[in-house]
CSV table of C-alpha atoms in Angstrom, one decimal:
chain,number,residue,atom,x,y,z
A,1,UNK,CA,14.1,4.0,-18.8
A,2,UNK,CA,10.9,2.1,-18.2
A,3,UNK,CA,9.2,2.3,-14.8
A,4,UNK,CA,7.1,-0.5,-13.5
A,5,UNK,CA,4.5,0.5,-10.9
A,6,UNK,CA,3.2,-2.2,-8.6
A,7,UNK,CA,0.5,-1.9,-6.0
A,8,UNK,CA,0.7,-4.2,-2.9
A,9,UNK,CA,-2.4,-4.6,-0.8
A,10,UNK,CA,-3.9,-7.2,1.5
A,11,UNK,CA,-6.2,-7.7,4.4
A,12,UNK,CA,-5.2,-6.3,7.8
A,13,UNK,CA,-2.7,-8.6,9.6
A,14,UNK,CA,-2.4,-10.8,6.5
A,15,UNK,CA,1.4,-10.3,6.1
A,16,UNK,CA,1.5,-7.5,3.5
A,17,UNK,CA,4.4,-5.7,5.3
A,18,UNK,CA,6.6,-8.8,5.1
A,19,UNK,CA,6.2,-8.9,1.3
A,20,UNK,CA,6.7,-5.1,0.9
A,21,UNK,CA,9.8,-5.2,3.1
A,22,UNK,CA,11.2,-8.0,0.9
A,23,UNK,CA,10.6,-6.0,-2.3
A,24,UNK,CA,12.3,-3.0,-0.7
A,25,UNK,CA,15.4,-5.2,0.1
A,26,UNK,CA,15.5,-6.4,-3.5
A,27,UNK,CA,15.9,-2.7,-4.5
A,28,UNK,CA,12.3,-1.5,-5.3
A,29,UNK,CA,11.3,2.0,-4.2
A,30,UNK,CA,8.4,1.8,-1.8
A,31,UNK,CA,5.8,4.4,-1.1
A,32,UNK,CA,4.1,3.5,2.2
A,33,UNK,CA,0.6,4.9,2.4
A,34,UNK,CA,0.4,4.2,6.1
A,35,UNK,CA,3.4,6.5,6.6
A,36,UNK,CA,1.9,9.1,4.3
A,37,UNK,CA,-1.4,8.9,6.3
A,38,UNK,CA,0.5,9.7,9.4
A,39,UNK,CA,2.4,12.5,7.7
A,40,UNK,CA,-0.7,14.4,6.4
A,41,UNK,CA,-2.2,14.5,9.9
A,42,UNK,CA,0.8,15.8,11.7
A,43,UNK,CA,0.1,18.5,14.4
A,44,UNK,CA,-0.8,21.8,12.8
A,45,UNK,CA,-1.6,20.3,9.4
A,46,UNK,CA,-4.5,21.5,7.4
A,47,UNK,CA,-5.9,17.9,7.2
A,48,UNK,CA,-5.8,17.6,11.0
A,49,UNK,CA,-7.7,20.9,11.4
A,50,UNK,CA,-10.4,19.6,9.0
A,51,UNK,CA,-10.7,16.4,11.1
A,52,UNK,CA,-11.2,18.5,14.2
A,53,UNK,CA,-13.9,20.4,12.4
A,54,UNK,CA,-15.8,17.1,11.9
A,55,UNK,CA,-15.1,15.3,15.2
A,56,UNK,CA,-14.5,18.2,17.6
A,57,UNK,CA,-11.5,18.9,19.9
A,58,UNK,CA,-11.5,15.3,21.3
A,59,UNK,CA,-10.0,14.3,17.9
A,60,UNK,CA,-6.6,15.6,19.1
A,61,UNK,CA,-4.6,14.8,22.2
A,62,UNK,CA,-3.1,17.4,24.6
A,63,UNK,CA,0.1,17.4,22.6
A,64,UNK,CA,-1.7,18.3,19.4
A,65,UNK,CA,-1.4,14.9,17.7
A,66,UNK,CA,-4.3,13.0,16.3
A,67,UNK,CA,-6.3,11.0,18.8
A,68,UNK,CA,-6.3,7.7,16.9
A,69,UNK,CA,-8.2,5.7,19.5
A,70,UNK,CA,-11.0,8.3,19.6
A,71,UNK,CA,-11.2,8.4,15.8
A,72,UNK,CA,-11.2,4.6,15.6
A,73,UNK,CA,-14.1,4.4,18.0
A,74,UNK,CA,-16.2,6.6,15.7
A,75,UNK,CA,-15.3,5.2,12.3
A,76,UNK,CA,-14.9,1.4,12.7
A,77,UNK,CA,-17.9,-0.9,13.2
A,78,UNK,CA,-21.4,-1.2,12.0
A,79,UNK,CA,-24.0,1.5,11.6
A,80,UNK,CA,-24.8,4.3,9.2
A,81,UNK,CA,-23.3,7.1,11.2
A,82,UNK,CA,-19.9,5.3,11.5
A,83,UNK,CA,-19.8,4.6,7.8
A,84,UNK,CA,-20.6,8.3,7.1
A,85,UNK,CA,-17.9,9.4,9.5
A,86,UNK,CA,-15.4,7.1,7.8
A,87,UNK,CA,-16.4,8.4,4.4
A,88,UNK,CA,-15.9,12.0,5.5
A,89,UNK,CA,-12.4,11.4,7.0
A,90,UNK,CA,-11.3,9.5,3.8
A,91,UNK,CA,-12.5,12.4,1.6
A,92,UNK,CA,-10.1,14.6,3.5
A,93,UNK,CA,-7.1,12.3,4.0
A,94,UNK,CA,-6.9,10.5,0.7
A,95,UNK,CA,-6.3,13.4,-1.7
A,96,UNK,CA,-3.5,14.7,0.6
A,97,UNK,CA,-1.9,11.2,0.6
A,98,UNK,CA,-2.1,11.0,-3.2
A,99,UNK,CA,-0.4,14.4,-3.5
A,100,UNK,CA,2.5,13.1,-1.3
A,101,UNK,CA,2.7,9.9,-3.3
A,102,UNK,CA,2.9,11.8,-6.6
A,103,UNK,CA,5.7,14.0,-5.2
A,104,UNK,CA,7.7,11.0,-4.0
A,105,UNK,CA,7.4,9.2,-7.3
A,106,UNK,CA,8.5,12.3,-9.2
A,107,UNK,CA,11.5,12.8,-7.0
A,108,UNK,CA,12.6,9.2,-7.3
A,109,UNK,CA,12.2,9.0,-11.1
A,110,UNK,CA,14.2,12.1,-11.5
A,111,UNK,CA,16.9,10.7,-9.2
A,112,UNK,CA,17.3,7.4,-11.0
A,113,UNK,CA,17.1,9.0,-14.4
A,114,UNK,CA,20.1,11.2,-13.5
A,115,UNK,CA,22.0,8.1,-12.1
A,116,UNK,CA,21.3,6.2,-15.3
A,117,UNK,CA,22.5,9.0,-17.5
A,118,UNK,CA,25.8,9.1,-15.5
A,119,UNK,CA,26.3,5.3,-15.7
A,120,UNK,CA,27.1,2.8,-18.4
A,121,UNK,CA,24.0,0.7,-18.4
A,122,UNK,CA,24.1,-3.0,-18.7
A,123,UNK,CA,20.7,-3.8,-17.3
A,124,UNK,CA,19.4,-7.3,-16.4
A,125,UNK,CA,16.6,-8.6,-14.2
A,126,UNK,CA,18.3,-7.9,-11.0
A,127,UNK,CA,19.4,-4.3,-11.7
A,128,UNK,CA,16.0,-3.5,-13.1
A,129,UNK,CA,14.4,-3.9,-9.7
A,130,UNK,CA,15.5,-0.3,-9.0
A,131,UNK,CA,13.0,0.8,-11.7
A,132,UNK,CA,10.1,-0.8,-9.8
A,133,UNK,CA,8.0,1.5,-7.7
A,134,UNK,CA,5.8,-0.2,-5.1
A,135,UNK,CA,2.7,1.5,-3.8
A,136,UNK,CA,2.0,-0.1,-0.4
A,137,UNK,CA,-1.8,0.5,-0.1
A,138,UNK,CA,-3.7,-1.3,2.6
A,139,UNK,CA,-7.1,-0.2,1.3
A,140,UNK,CA,-6.5,-0.3,-2.4
A,141,UNK,CA,-9.8,-2.2,-3.1
A,142,UNK,CA,-11.8,0.7,-1.6
A,143,UNK,CA,-10.0,3.4,-3.6
A,144,UNK,CA,-9.1,1.6,-6.9
A,145,UNK,CA,-11.7,3.6,-8.9
A,146,UNK,CA,-10.6,7.0,-7.5
A,147,UNK,CA,-6.9,6.7,-7.0
A,148,UNK,CA,-4.9,8.8,-9.5
A,149,UNK,CA,-2.5,6.0,-10.5
A,150,UNK,CA,-2.6,3.1,-12.9
A,151,UNK,CA,-0.7,0.0,-11.9
A,152,UNK,CA,1.2,-2.4,-14.2
A,153,UNK,CA,0.5,-5.2,-11.6
A,154,UNK,CA,-1.4,-5.6,-8.3
A,155,UNK,CA,-0.3,-8.0,-5.6
A,156,UNK,CA,-2.6,-8.9,-2.6
A,157,UNK,CA,-1.4,-10.8,0.5
A,158,UNK,CA,-4.0,-12.9,2.1
A,159,UNK,CA,-4.6,-15.2,5.1
A,160,UNK,CA,-7.7,-16.8,6.6
A,161,UNK,CA,-9.7,-14.5,8.9
A,162,UNK,CA,-9.1,-16.7,12.0
A,163,UNK,CA,-5.4,-16.4,11.6
A,164,UNK,CA,-5.6,-12.6,11.1
A,165,UNK,CA,-7.7,-12.2,14.2
A,166,UNK,CA,-5.2,-14.2,16.3
A,167,UNK,CA,-2.4,-12.0,15.0
A,168,UNK,CA,-4.2,-8.8,15.9
A,169,UNK,CA,-4.9,-10.1,19.4
A,170,UNK,CA,-1.3,-11.3,20.0
A,171,UNK,CA,0.6,-8.7,18.1
A,172,UNK,CA,-1.6,-5.5,18.3
A,173,UNK,CA,-3.2,-6.1,21.7
A,174,UNK,CA,-6.7,-5.9,20.3
A,175,UNK,CA,-9.7,-7.7,21.6
A,176,UNK,CA,-11.5,-10.1,19.3
A,177,UNK,CA,-14.3,-7.7,18.7
A,178,UNK,CA,-11.9,-4.9,17.8
A,179,UNK,CA,-10.1,-7.2,15.4
A,180,UNK,CA,-13.3,-8.3,13.7
A,181,UNK,CA,-14.4,-4.7,13.4
A,182,UNK,CA,-11.2,-3.8,11.6
A,183,UNK,CA,-11.6,-6.8,9.3
A,184,UNK,CA,-15.2,-6.0,8.6
A,185,UNK,CA,-14.4,-2.3,7.8
A,186,UNK,CA,-12.4,-3.6,4.8
A,187,UNK,CA,-13.8,-5.2,1.7
A,188,UNK,CA,-13.9,-9.1,1.5
A,189,UNK,CA,-10.7,-10.9,0.4
A,190,UNK,CA,-12.5,-12.0,-2.8
A,191,UNK,CA,-12.6,-8.4,-4.0
A,192,UNK,CA,-8.9,-8.0,-3.5
A,193,UNK,CA,-8.2,-11.4,-5.1
A,194,UNK,CA,-10.3,-10.6,-8.2
A,195,UNK,CA,-8.4,-7.4,-8.9
A,196,UNK,CA,-5.0,-8.8,-8.3
A,197,UNK,CA,-2.5,-10.3,-10.8
A,198,UNK,CA,-0.8,-12.3,-8.0
A,199,UNK,CA,-2.2,-13.6,-4.7
A,200,UNK,CA,0.4,-14.3,-2.0
A,201,UNK,CA,-0.6,-16.9,0.5
A,202,UNK,CA,1.0,-15.8,3.8
A,203,UNK,CA,0.2,-19.1,5.5
A,204,UNK,CA,3.0,-20.8,3.5
A,205,UNK,CA,6.5,-21.1,5.0
A,206,UNK,CA,8.3,-17.8,4.8
A,207,UNK,CA,11.0,-19.0,2.3
A,208,UNK,CA,8.4,-20.6,0.0
A,209,UNK,CA,6.2,-17.5,0.1
A,210,UNK,CA,9.1,-15.1,-0.7
A,211,UNK,CA,10.4,-17.3,-3.4
A,212,UNK,CA,7.0,-17.2,-5.1
A,213,UNK,CA,7.2,-13.4,-4.9
A,214,UNK,CA,10.7,-13.4,-6.5
A,215,UNK,CA,9.7,-15.7,-9.3
A,216,UNK,CA,6.6,-13.5,-10.1
A,217,UNK,CA,8.7,-10.3,-10.0
A,218,UNK,CA,11.3,-11.8,-12.3
A,219,UNK,CA,8.6,-12.8,-14.8
A,220,UNK,CA,7.2,-9.3,-14.8
A,221,UNK,CA,10.6,-7.7,-15.3
A,222,UNK,CA,11.4,-10.0,-18.2
A,223,UNK,CA,8.2,-9.1,-19.8
A,224,UNK,CA,8.8,-5.3,-19.4
A,225,UNK,CA,12.4,-5.7,-20.5
A,226,UNK,CA,11.3,-7.6,-23.7
A,227,UNK,CA,8.8,-4.9,-24.5
A,228,UNK,CA,11.4,-2.2,-24.0
A,229,UNK,CA,13.8,-4.0,-26.3
A,230,UNK,CA,11.1,-4.3,-29.0
A,231,UNK,CA,10.3,-0.6,-28.8
A,232,UNK,CA,14.0,0.2,-29.1
A,233,UNK,CA,14.3,-1.9,-32.2
A,234,UNK,CA,11.3,-0.2,-33.8
A,235,UNK,CA,12.9,3.2,-33.1
A,236,UNK,CA,16.1,2.3,-35.0
């Protein structure tokens, strides 16, 4: 069985979650790094204790959970101290997230390997979607050189800055300055586009946008299926 690992990234409020949820509905296994980021800082976790060691007791709420608003005030925006604080917190959280992602991958691969052994396989493009593992990584551009995974393909979901700001104001109750600070804390869209195999324009109508995702995924699956067939022939 051949596994295809795809990373999906994008600027904040660009529409990445819509594309990831679509891939999940098609049958791909999704590893959501935002979910993992919340998991590794659960009350009592070693990561949370390290964060408190950097930012003090105000880094947690009365219920013991991470005080995200307090942390955001100290790591987003301009200034050397804020950038240093962001770097420190990432050096703690990222390795813990990667460990969780590795475990989820291992468990999923083991599960579908057993299922395939117990079933008569007649694979085609559609059924092969179950062999696709999607890493949903908002800040992939920042960590691409250090993340302990290699990806067969990278997708980025993009939209103009003014649209993203409007979305954050209306959907996330942010002020314009807060929205711009979040956008500016990420690398420019050009960096994401340059490293991606496929750029999704989320300003397109929904059906058109998702159809382009489907067509691209099918093309990649055909490619990997053809390679697997060639390898199988060589092995005979």
